[in-house]
Amino acid sequence: MKHLIAGNWKMNGTPASAEALASGLVARAKGAAKADIALCPPAPLLALVGAKISGSVIALGAQDCHADEKGAHTGDTSALLLSEIGCRFVIVGHSERRTDHGETDADVKAKAVAAMKAGLIPIICVGETDQQRERGETSSVIERQVKGSLPDDATSANIVIAYEPVWAIGTGKTATTADIATVHAYIRKIFEDGHGAAAALKILYGGSVKGSNAAAILATAGVTGALVGGASLDLEDFWRIVEACP
Ligand code: 13P
């Protein structure tokens, strides 16, 4: 099973920069890449990036979706629409959405359910804050988020989980590989208890992953990919991460 390297561009990029980055990556990936790759640009750039990566091995992903199929939700995007414009993945429950938009585990679960119903693979994010970590609450927070955010019928084939310690996002700090291995094993166990076989479940690590630290993180037990923020905006650095996959 190949690792999955997903680039979360967050609220960055212009049509020109998106075109350059997507075309550059298509040229690098050619017919085959060491990892499965997904690009998650801001919603207004999805169609443009989708057109650039069409026919390549690179998949399209969105950064969020609404739980409803359609309706009066100004500014939101439905999972069904994302699916119809060519997305394969959608990130749900990113800590920035949990913080900026007050999304709860129940909200995240509803979005993940909508994503699966639309045929998308939700990349469901969990992770503890600095304070929670310092209080020794990492496992209880992760357990609560995993149990509360995953659809009841989640399987290792229809969802991806991303472990992103909030204190490691955009800070240059990464968790130690020992800590990452511990949390990933814990997530896999919680998943197994609630949803069955977890051996094939993809669990990505996210938080200051770069070309320079990717090899060690991606070779860590239980890590089957990365959710990359800042470094995904740089063609060379993102490609180093793809190439660093075991
Ligand atoms: P950085 O890679 O910039 O730390 O962001 C990680 C992240 O939040 C990806 O979703």
PDB file of C-alpha atoms and ligand atoms in Angstrom:
ATOM      1  CA  MET A   1       0.000   0.000   0.000  1.00  0.00           C
ATOM      2  CA  LYS A   2       1.436   3.350  -1.041  1.00  0.00           C
ATOM      3  CA  HIS A   3       1.613   6.260   1.375  1.00  0.00           C
ATOM      4  CA  LEU A   4      -0.707   9.208   0.727  1.00  0.00           C
ATOM      5  CA  ILE A   5       0.828  12.661   0.579  1.00  0.00           C
ATOM      6  CA  ALA A   6      -1.866  15.341   0.641  1.00  0.00           C
ATOM      7  CA  GLY A   7      -1.073  19.015   0.173  1.00  0.00           C
ATOM      8  CA  ASN A   8      -3.378  21.302   2.135  1.00  0.00           C
ATOM      9  CA  TRP A   9      -2.843  24.688   0.542  1.00  0.00           C
ATOM     10  CA  LYS A  10      -5.129  26.342   3.125  1.00  0.00           C
ATOM     11  CA  MET A  11      -6.046  29.922   2.134  1.00  0.00           C
ATOM     12  CA  ASN A  12      -3.078  30.336  -0.193  1.00  0.00           C
ATOM     13  CA  GLY A  13      -2.573  30.557  -3.908  1.00  0.00           C
ATOM     14  CA  THR A  14      -3.728  32.478  -6.947  1.00  0.00           C
ATOM     15  CA  PRO A  15      -4.784  31.112 -10.326  1.00  0.00           C
ATOM     16  CA  ALA A  16      -1.244  31.727 -11.592  1.00  0.00           C
ATOM     17  CA  SER A  17       0.566  30.083  -8.674  1.00  0.00           C
ATOM     18  CA  ALA A  18      -1.899  27.172  -8.575  1.00  0.00           C
ATOM     19  CA  GLU A  19      -1.403  26.518 -12.268  1.00  0.00           C
ATOM     20  CA  ALA A  20       2.382  26.578 -11.917  1.00  0.00           C
ATOM     21  CA  LEU A  21       2.389  24.283  -8.882  1.00  0.00           C
ATOM     22  CA  ALA A  22      -0.099  21.786 -10.309  1.00  0.00           C
ATOM     23  CA  SER A  23       1.634  21.644 -13.709  1.00  0.00           C
ATOM     24  CA  GLY A  24       5.023  21.265 -12.063  1.00  0.00           C
ATOM     25  CA  LEU A  25       3.797  18.370  -9.963  1.00  0.00           C
ATOM     26  CA  VAL A  26       2.162  16.652 -12.944  1.00  0.00           C
ATOM     27  CA  ALA A  27       5.473  16.886 -14.788  1.00  0.00           C
ATOM     28  CA  ARG A  28       7.296  15.343 -11.797  1.00  0.00           C
ATOM     29  CA  ALA A  29       4.740  12.605 -11.191  1.00  0.00           C
ATOM     30  CA  LYS A  30       4.636  11.460 -14.831  1.00  0.00           C
ATOM     31  CA  GLY A  31       2.966   8.046 -14.960  1.00  0.00           C
ATOM     32  CA  ALA A  32       3.877   6.923 -11.462  1.00  0.00           C
ATOM     33  CA  ALA A  33       4.913   8.433  -8.169  1.00  0.00           C
ATOM     34  CA  LYS A  34       6.317   6.861  -5.019  1.00  0.00           C
ATOM     35  CA  ALA A  35       3.176   7.886  -3.160  1.00  0.00           C
ATOM     36  CA  ASP A  36      -0.469   8.558  -3.835  1.00  0.00           C
ATOM     37  CA  ILE A  37      -0.744  12.341  -4.080  1.00  0.00           C
ATOM     38  CA  ALA A  38      -3.662  14.690  -3.458  1.00  0.00           C
ATOM     39  CA  LEU A  39      -3.830  18.458  -3.807  1.00  0.00           C
ATOM     40  CA  CYS A  40      -6.337  20.385  -1.707  1.00  0.00           C
ATOM     41  CA  PRO A  41      -6.485  23.968  -2.976  1.00  0.00           C
ATOM     42  CA  PRO A  42      -8.944  26.645  -1.832  1.00  0.00           C
ATOM     43  CA  ALA A  43     -12.445  26.022  -3.267  1.00  0.00           C
ATOM     44  CA  PRO A  44     -12.270  28.703  -6.007  1.00  0.00           C
ATOM     45  CA  LEU A  45      -9.140  27.022  -7.416  1.00  0.00           C
ATOM     46  CA  LEU A  46     -10.498  23.459  -7.416  1.00  0.00           C
ATOM     47  CA  ALA A  47     -11.707  23.510 -11.018  1.00  0.00           C
ATOM     48  CA  LEU A  48      -8.480  25.021 -12.311  1.00  0.00           C
ATOM     49  CA  VAL A  49      -6.269  22.576 -10.413  1.00  0.00           C
ATOM     50  CA  GLY A  50      -8.597  19.701 -11.344  1.00  0.00           C
ATOM     51  CA  ALA A  51      -8.156  20.539 -15.035  1.00  0.00           C
ATOM     52  CA  LYS A  52      -4.357  20.692 -14.685  1.00  0.00           C
ATOM     53  CA  ILE A  53      -4.050  17.328 -12.920  1.00  0.00           C
ATOM     54  CA  SER A  54      -6.692  15.586 -15.013  1.00  0.00           C
ATOM     55  CA  GLY A  55      -5.314  12.340 -16.467  1.00  0.00           C
ATOM     56  CA  SER A  56      -2.370  12.332 -14.054  1.00  0.00           C
ATOM     57  CA  VAL A  57      -1.826  10.206 -10.956  1.00  0.00           C
ATOM     58  CA  ILE A  58      -2.566  13.226  -8.750  1.00  0.00           C
ATOM     59  CA  ALA A  59      -5.992  13.406  -7.102  1.00  0.00           C
ATOM     60  CA  LEU A  60      -8.048  16.455  -6.179  1.00  0.00           C
ATOM     61  CA  GLY A  61      -9.244  17.209  -2.661  1.00  0.00           C
ATOM     62  CA  ALA A  62     -11.186  20.001  -0.992  1.00  0.00           C
ATOM     63  CA  GLN A  63     -10.540  21.553   2.417  1.00  0.00           C
ATOM     64  CA  ASP A  64     -14.067  21.394   3.815  1.00  0.00           C
ATOM     65  CA  CYS A  65     -17.650  20.590   2.884  1.00  0.00           C
ATOM     66  CA  HIS A  66     -21.119  21.241   4.292  1.00  0.00           C
ATOM     67  CA  ALA A  67     -23.097  18.412   5.836  1.00  0.00           C
ATOM     68  CA  ASP A  68     -26.177  19.121   3.689  1.00  0.00           C
ATOM     69  CA  GLU A  69     -26.505  18.183   0.036  1.00  0.00           C
ATOM     70  CA  LYS A  70     -27.771  21.628  -0.972  1.00  0.00           C
ATOM     71  CA  GLY A  71     -29.704  24.547   0.376  1.00  0.00           C
ATOM     72  CA  ALA A  72     -29.540  27.949   1.995  1.00  0.00           C
ATOM     73  CA  HIS A  73     -25.956  27.917   3.295  1.00  0.00           C
ATOM     74  CA  THR A  74     -24.267  31.012   1.936  1.00  0.00           C
ATOM     75  CA  GLY A  75     -20.579  30.526   1.293  1.00  0.00           C
ATOM     76  CA  ASP A  76     -20.588  26.773   1.863  1.00  0.00           C
ATOM     77  CA  THR A  77     -19.951  23.950  -0.586  1.00  0.00           C
ATOM     78  CA  SER A  78     -21.673  20.574  -0.634  1.00  0.00           C
ATOM     79  CA  ALA A  79     -19.810  17.279  -0.793  1.00  0.00           C
ATOM     80  CA  LEU A  80     -21.971  16.316  -3.755  1.00  0.00           C
ATOM     81  CA  LEU A  81     -20.782  19.325  -5.739  1.00  0.00           C
ATOM     82  CA  LEU A  82     -17.161  18.611  -4.793  1.00  0.00           C
ATOM     83  CA  SER A  83     -17.594  15.066  -6.027  1.00  0.00           C
ATOM     84  CA  GLU A  84     -19.180  16.201  -9.271  1.00  0.00           C
ATOM     85  CA  ILE A  85     -16.341  18.594 -10.073  1.00  0.00           C
ATOM     86  CA  GLY A  86     -13.806  15.805  -9.701  1.00  0.00           C
ATOM     87  CA  CYS A  87     -12.717  15.705  -6.060  1.00  0.00           C
ATOM     88  CA  ARG A  88     -11.754  12.366  -4.578  1.00  0.00           C
ATOM     89  CA  PHE A  89     -10.956  13.624  -1.077  1.00  0.00           C
ATOM     90  CA  VAL A  90     -12.210  16.272   1.323  1.00  0.00           C
ATOM     91  CA  ILE A  91     -10.473  17.340   4.523  1.00  0.00           C
ATOM     92  CA  VAL A  92     -12.918  17.610   7.431  1.00  0.00           C
ATOM     93  CA  GLY A  93     -12.361  18.717  10.998  1.00  0.00           C
ATOM     94  CA  HIS A  94      -9.058  20.465  10.443  1.00  0.00           C
ATOM     95  CA  SER A  95      -8.061  22.164  13.694  1.00  0.00           C
ATOM     96  CA  GLU A  96      -8.226  25.550  11.966  1.00  0.00           C
ATOM     97  CA  ARG A  97     -11.886  24.903  11.182  1.00  0.00           C
ATOM     98  CA  ARG A  98     -12.542  23.529  14.642  1.00  0.00           C
ATOM     99  CA  THR A  99     -11.045  26.748  16.065  1.00  0.00           C
ATOM    100  CA  ASP A 100     -12.038  29.405  13.494  1.00  0.00           C
ATOM    101  CA  HIS A 101     -15.558  28.078  12.904  1.00  0.00           C
ATOM    102  CA  GLY A 102     -16.313  26.334  16.180  1.00  0.00           C
ATOM    103  CA  GLU A 103     -16.731  22.939  14.540  1.00  0.00           C
ATOM    104  CA  THR A 104     -17.495  20.183  17.033  1.00  0.00           C
ATOM    105  CA  ASP A 105     -16.870  16.467  16.681  1.00  0.00           C
ATOM    106  CA  ALA A 106     -20.560  16.079  15.813  1.00  0.00           C
ATOM    107  CA  ASP A 107     -20.224  18.683  13.030  1.00  0.00           C
ATOM    108  CA  VAL A 108     -17.143  16.916  11.707  1.00  0.00           C
ATOM    109  CA  LYS A 109     -18.920  13.559  11.769  1.00  0.00           C
ATOM    110  CA  ALA A 110     -21.899  15.004   9.850  1.00  0.00           C
ATOM    111  CA  LYS A 111     -19.527  16.385   7.217  1.00  0.00           C
ATOM    112  CA  ALA A 112     -17.692  13.070   6.957  1.00  0.00           C
ATOM    113  CA  VAL A 113     -21.021  11.259   6.548  1.00  0.00           C
ATOM    114  CA  ALA A 114     -21.990  13.681   3.749  1.00  0.00           C
ATOM    115  CA  ALA A 115     -18.611  13.203   2.096  1.00  0.00           C
ATOM    116  CA  MET A 116     -18.921   9.422   2.111  1.00  0.00           C
ATOM    117  CA  LYS A 117     -22.471   9.614   0.794  1.00  0.00           C
ATOM    118  CA  ALA A 118     -21.181  11.717  -2.096  1.00  0.00           C
ATOM    119  CA  GLY A 119     -18.494   9.140  -2.847  1.00  0.00           C
ATOM    120  CA  LEU A 120     -15.642  11.201  -1.427  1.00  0.00           C
ATOM    121  CA  ILE A 121     -13.008   9.967   0.997  1.00  0.00           C
ATOM    122  CA  PRO A 122     -13.010  12.249   4.031  1.00  0.00           C
ATOM    123  CA  ILE A 123      -9.608  13.000   5.549  1.00  0.00           C
ATOM    124  CA  ILE A 124     -10.744  13.358   9.162  1.00  0.00           C
ATOM    125  CA  CYS A 125      -8.370  15.456  11.287  1.00  0.00           C
ATOM    126  CA  VAL A 126      -7.719  15.019  14.989  1.00  0.00           C
ATOM    127  CA  GLY A 127      -5.050  16.412  17.281  1.00  0.00           C
ATOM    128  CA  GLU A 128      -4.414  17.843  20.715  1.00  0.00           C
ATOM    129  CA  THR A 129      -3.499  21.432  21.586  1.00  0.00           C
ATOM    130  CA  ASP A 130      -0.365  22.445  23.435  1.00  0.00           C
ATOM    131  CA  GLN A 131      -2.259  22.907  26.705  1.00  0.00           C
ATOM    132  CA  GLN A 132      -3.974  19.548  26.384  1.00  0.00           C
ATOM    133  CA  ARG A 133      -0.622  17.909  25.738  1.00  0.00           C
ATOM    134  CA  GLU A 134       0.960  19.604  28.727  1.00  0.00           C
ATOM    135  CA  ARG A 135      -1.913  18.469  30.925  1.00  0.00           C
ATOM    136  CA  GLY A 136      -1.286  14.884  29.776  1.00  0.00           C
ATOM    137  CA  GLU A 137      -4.617  14.722  27.944  1.00  0.00           C
ATOM    138  CA  THR A 138      -3.356  13.688  24.502  1.00  0.00           C
ATOM    139  CA  SER A 139      -4.878  10.206  24.536  1.00  0.00           C
ATOM    140  CA  SER A 140      -8.216  11.258  25.996  1.00  0.00           C
ATOM    141  CA  VAL A 141      -8.545  14.097  23.447  1.00  0.00           C
ATOM    142  CA  ILE A 142      -7.625  11.798  20.563  1.00  0.00           C
ATOM    143  CA  GLU A 143     -10.036   9.129  21.768  1.00  0.00           C
ATOM    144  CA  ARG A 144     -12.886  11.632  22.091  1.00  0.00           C
ATOM    145  CA  GLN A 145     -12.208  13.140  18.657  1.00  0.00           C
ATOM    146  CA  VAL A 146     -11.840   9.807  16.866  1.00  0.00           C
ATOM    147  CA  LYS A 147     -14.957   8.345  18.495  1.00  0.00           C
ATOM    148  CA  GLY A 148     -16.950  11.535  17.953  1.00  0.00           C
ATOM    149  CA  SER A 149     -15.843  12.460  14.437  1.00  0.00           C
ATOM    150  CA  LEU A 150     -15.903   9.164  12.540  1.00  0.00           C
ATOM    151  CA  PRO A 151     -19.043   8.012  10.736  1.00  0.00           C
ATOM    152  CA  ASP A 152     -20.482   4.797  12.206  1.00  0.00           C
ATOM    153  CA  ASP A 153     -19.888   2.951   8.939  1.00  0.00           C
ATOM    154  CA  ALA A 154     -16.300   4.135   8.497  1.00  0.00           C
ATOM    155  CA  THR A 155     -13.962   1.412   7.242  1.00  0.00           C
ATOM    156  CA  SER A 156     -10.293   1.385   6.434  1.00  0.00           C
ATOM    157  CA  ALA A 157     -11.244   1.747   2.768  1.00  0.00           C
ATOM    158  CA  ASN A 158     -13.637   4.695   2.892  1.00  0.00           C
ATOM    159  CA  ILE A 159     -11.930   7.172   5.233  1.00  0.00           C
ATOM    160  CA  VAL A 160      -8.476   8.516   6.034  1.00  0.00           C
ATOM    161  CA  ILE A 161      -7.481   9.885   9.446  1.00  0.00           C
ATOM    162  CA  ALA A 162      -4.934  12.675   9.879  1.00  0.00           C
ATOM    163  CA  TYR A 163      -3.198  13.119  13.225  1.00  0.00           C
ATOM    164  CA  GLU A 164      -2.193  16.756  13.454  1.00  0.00           C
ATOM    165  CA  PRO A 165      -1.004  17.922  16.870  1.00  0.00           C
ATOM    166  CA  VAL A 166      -2.227  21.526  16.890  1.00  0.00           C
ATOM    167  CA  TRP A 167       1.021  22.781  18.451  1.00  0.00           C
ATOM    168  CA  ALA A 168       2.997  21.368  15.513  1.00  0.00           C
ATOM    169  CA  ILE A 169       0.984  23.096  12.793  1.00  0.00           C
ATOM    170  CA  GLY A 170       2.883  25.916  11.125  1.00  0.00           C
ATOM    171  CA  THR A 171       5.260  26.196  14.065  1.00  0.00           C
ATOM    172  CA  GLY A 172       8.294  24.319  12.790  1.00  0.00           C
ATOM    173  CA  LYS A 173       7.904  21.954  15.778  1.00  0.00           C
ATOM    174  CA  THR A 174       7.184  18.309  15.028  1.00  0.00           C
ATOM    175  CA  ALA A 175       6.241  15.557  17.408  1.00  0.00           C
ATOM    176  CA  THR A 176       8.996  13.025  18.015  1.00  0.00           C
ATOM    177  CA  THR A 177       8.730   9.907  15.906  1.00  0.00           C
ATOM    178  CA  ALA A 178       8.210   7.943  19.137  1.00  0.00           C
ATOM    179  CA  ASP A 179       5.211  10.137  20.052  1.00  0.00           C
ATOM    180  CA  ILE A 180       3.836   9.915  16.525  1.00  0.00           C
ATOM    181  CA  ALA A 181       4.123   6.100  16.598  1.00  0.00           C
ATOM    182  CA  THR A 182       2.346   5.979  19.958  1.00  0.00           C
ATOM    183  CA  VAL A 183      -0.579   8.157  18.877  1.00  0.00           C
ATOM    184  CA  HIS A 184      -0.952   6.431  15.502  1.00  0.00           C
ATOM    185  CA  ALA A 185      -1.034   3.023  17.215  1.00  0.00           C
ATOM    186  CA  TYR A 186      -3.624   4.373  19.634  1.00  0.00           C
ATOM    187  CA  ILE A 187      -5.801   5.719  16.811  1.00  0.00           C
ATOM    188  CA  ARG A 188      -5.554   2.377  15.015  1.00  0.00           C
ATOM    189  CA  LYS A 189      -6.651   0.566  18.180  1.00  0.00           C
ATOM    190  CA  ILE A 190      -9.642   2.862  18.755  1.00  0.00           C
ATOM    191  CA  PHE A 191     -10.608   2.395  15.128  1.00  0.00           C
ATOM    192  CA  GLU A 192     -10.291  -1.370  15.367  1.00  0.00           C
ATOM    193  CA  ASP A 193     -12.473  -1.491  18.478  1.00  0.00           C
ATOM    194  CA  GLY A 194     -15.241   0.538  16.848  1.00  0.00           C
ATOM    195  CA  HIS A 195     -14.987  -0.254  13.158  1.00  0.00           C
ATOM    196  CA  GLY A 196     -13.068  -3.475  12.615  1.00  0.00           C
ATOM    197  CA  ALA A 197      -9.907  -4.257  10.696  1.00  0.00           C
ATOM    198  CA  ALA A 198      -7.497  -1.349  10.821  1.00  0.00           C
ATOM    199  CA  ALA A 199      -4.359  -2.752   9.211  1.00  0.00           C
ATOM    200  CA  ALA A 200      -5.118  -1.013   5.914  1.00  0.00           C
ATOM    201  CA  LEU A 201      -6.389   2.231   7.488  1.00  0.00           C
ATOM    202  CA  LYS A 202      -4.426   5.239   6.237  1.00  0.00           C
ATOM    203  CA  ILE A 203      -3.320   7.492   9.085  1.00  0.00           C
ATOM    204  CA  LEU A 204      -1.472  10.604   7.972  1.00  0.00           C
ATOM    205  CA  TYR A 205       0.735  12.726  10.193  1.00  0.00           C
ATOM    206  CA  GLY A 206       0.535  16.496   9.823  1.00  0.00           C
ATOM    207  CA  GLY A 207       2.389  19.380  11.447  1.00  0.00           C
ATOM    208  CA  SER A 208       5.494  21.037  10.013  1.00  0.00           C
ATOM    209  CA  VAL A 209       6.306  18.158   7.659  1.00  0.00           C
ATOM    210  CA  LYS A 210       9.008  19.281   5.216  1.00  0.00           C
ATOM    211  CA  GLY A 211      11.453  17.722   2.798  1.00  0.00           C
ATOM    212  CA  SER A 212      14.120  17.719   5.496  1.00  0.00           C
ATOM    213  CA  ASN A 213      12.158  15.745   8.132  1.00  0.00           C
ATOM    214  CA  ALA A 214       9.828  13.726   5.894  1.00  0.00           C
ATOM    215  CA  ALA A 215      11.915  10.561   5.573  1.00  0.00           C
ATOM    216  CA  ALA A 216      12.047   9.963   9.341  1.00  0.00           C
ATOM    217  CA  ILE A 217       8.351  10.754   9.855  1.00  0.00           C
ATOM    218  CA  LEU A 218       7.160   8.711   6.883  1.00  0.00           C
ATOM    219  CA  ALA A 219       9.188   5.679   7.983  1.00  0.00           C
ATOM    220  CA  THR A 220       7.666   5.783  11.483  1.00  0.00           C
ATOM    221  CA  ALA A 221       5.584   2.767  12.475  1.00  0.00           C
ATOM    222  CA  GLY A 222       1.902   3.318  11.763  1.00  0.00           C
ATOM    223  CA  VAL A 223       2.419   6.403   9.588  1.00  0.00           C
ATOM    224  CA  THR A 224       0.998   5.907   6.118  1.00  0.00           C
ATOM    225  CA  GLY A 225       1.311   9.382   4.732  1.00  0.00           C
ATOM    226  CA  ALA A 226       1.371  13.081   5.499  1.00  0.00           C
ATOM    227  CA  LEU A 227      -0.966  16.051   5.429  1.00  0.00           C
ATOM    228  CA  VAL A 228       1.313  18.886   4.435  1.00  0.00           C
ATOM    229  CA  GLY A 229       0.552  22.584   4.868  1.00  0.00           C
ATOM    230  CA  GLY A 230       3.275  25.167   4.251  1.00  0.00           C
ATOM    231  CA  ALA A 231       5.670  22.860   2.415  1.00  0.00           C
ATOM    232  CA  SER A 232       2.944  21.855  -0.052  1.00  0.00           C
ATOM    233  CA  LEU A 233       3.124  25.354  -1.550  1.00  0.00           C
ATOM    234  CA  ASP A 234       6.699  24.786  -2.657  1.00  0.00           C
ATOM    235  CA  LEU A 235       7.088  22.444  -5.624  1.00  0.00           C
ATOM    236  CA  GLU A 236      10.592  21.264  -4.708  1.00  0.00           C
ATOM    237  CA  ASP A 237       9.888  20.750  -1.032  1.00  0.00           C
ATOM    238  CA  PHE A 238       6.578  18.976  -1.651  1.00  0.00           C
ATOM    239  CA  TRP A 239       8.227  16.706  -4.177  1.00  0.00           C
ATOM    240  CA  ARG A 240      11.006  15.859  -1.700  1.00  0.00           C
ATOM    241  CA  ILE A 241       8.283  14.691   0.688  1.00  0.00           C
ATOM    242  CA  VAL A 242       6.739  12.472  -1.999  1.00  0.00           C
ATOM    243  CA  GLU A 243      10.155  11.041  -2.819  1.00  0.00           C
ATOM    244  CA  ALA A 244      10.893  10.444   0.879  1.00  0.00           C
ATOM    245  CA  CYS A 245       8.120   7.842   1.112  1.00  0.00           C
ATOM    246  CA  PRO A 246       9.387   4.368   1.915  1.00  0.00           C
TER     247      PRO A 246
HETATM  248  P1  13P B   1       2.021  22.862   8.262  1.00  0.00           P
HETATM  249  O1  13P B   1       2.613  21.763   7.402  1.00  0.00           O
HETATM  250  O2  13P B   1       2.155  24.213   7.635  1.00  0.00           O
HETATM  251  O3  13P B   1       2.514  22.787   9.662  1.00  0.00           O
HETATM  252  O4  13P B   1       0.448  22.573   8.315  1.00  0.00           O
HETATM  253  C1  13P B   1       0.013  21.313   8.649  1.00  0.00           C
HETATM  254  C2  13P B   1      -1.448  21.256   8.404  1.00  0.00           C
HETATM  255  O5  13P B   1      -2.224  21.864   9.116  1.00  0.00           O
HETATM  256  C3  13P B   1      -1.903  20.460   7.250  1.00  0.00           C
HETATM  257  O6  13P B   1      -3.276  20.304   7.275  1.00  0.00           O
END
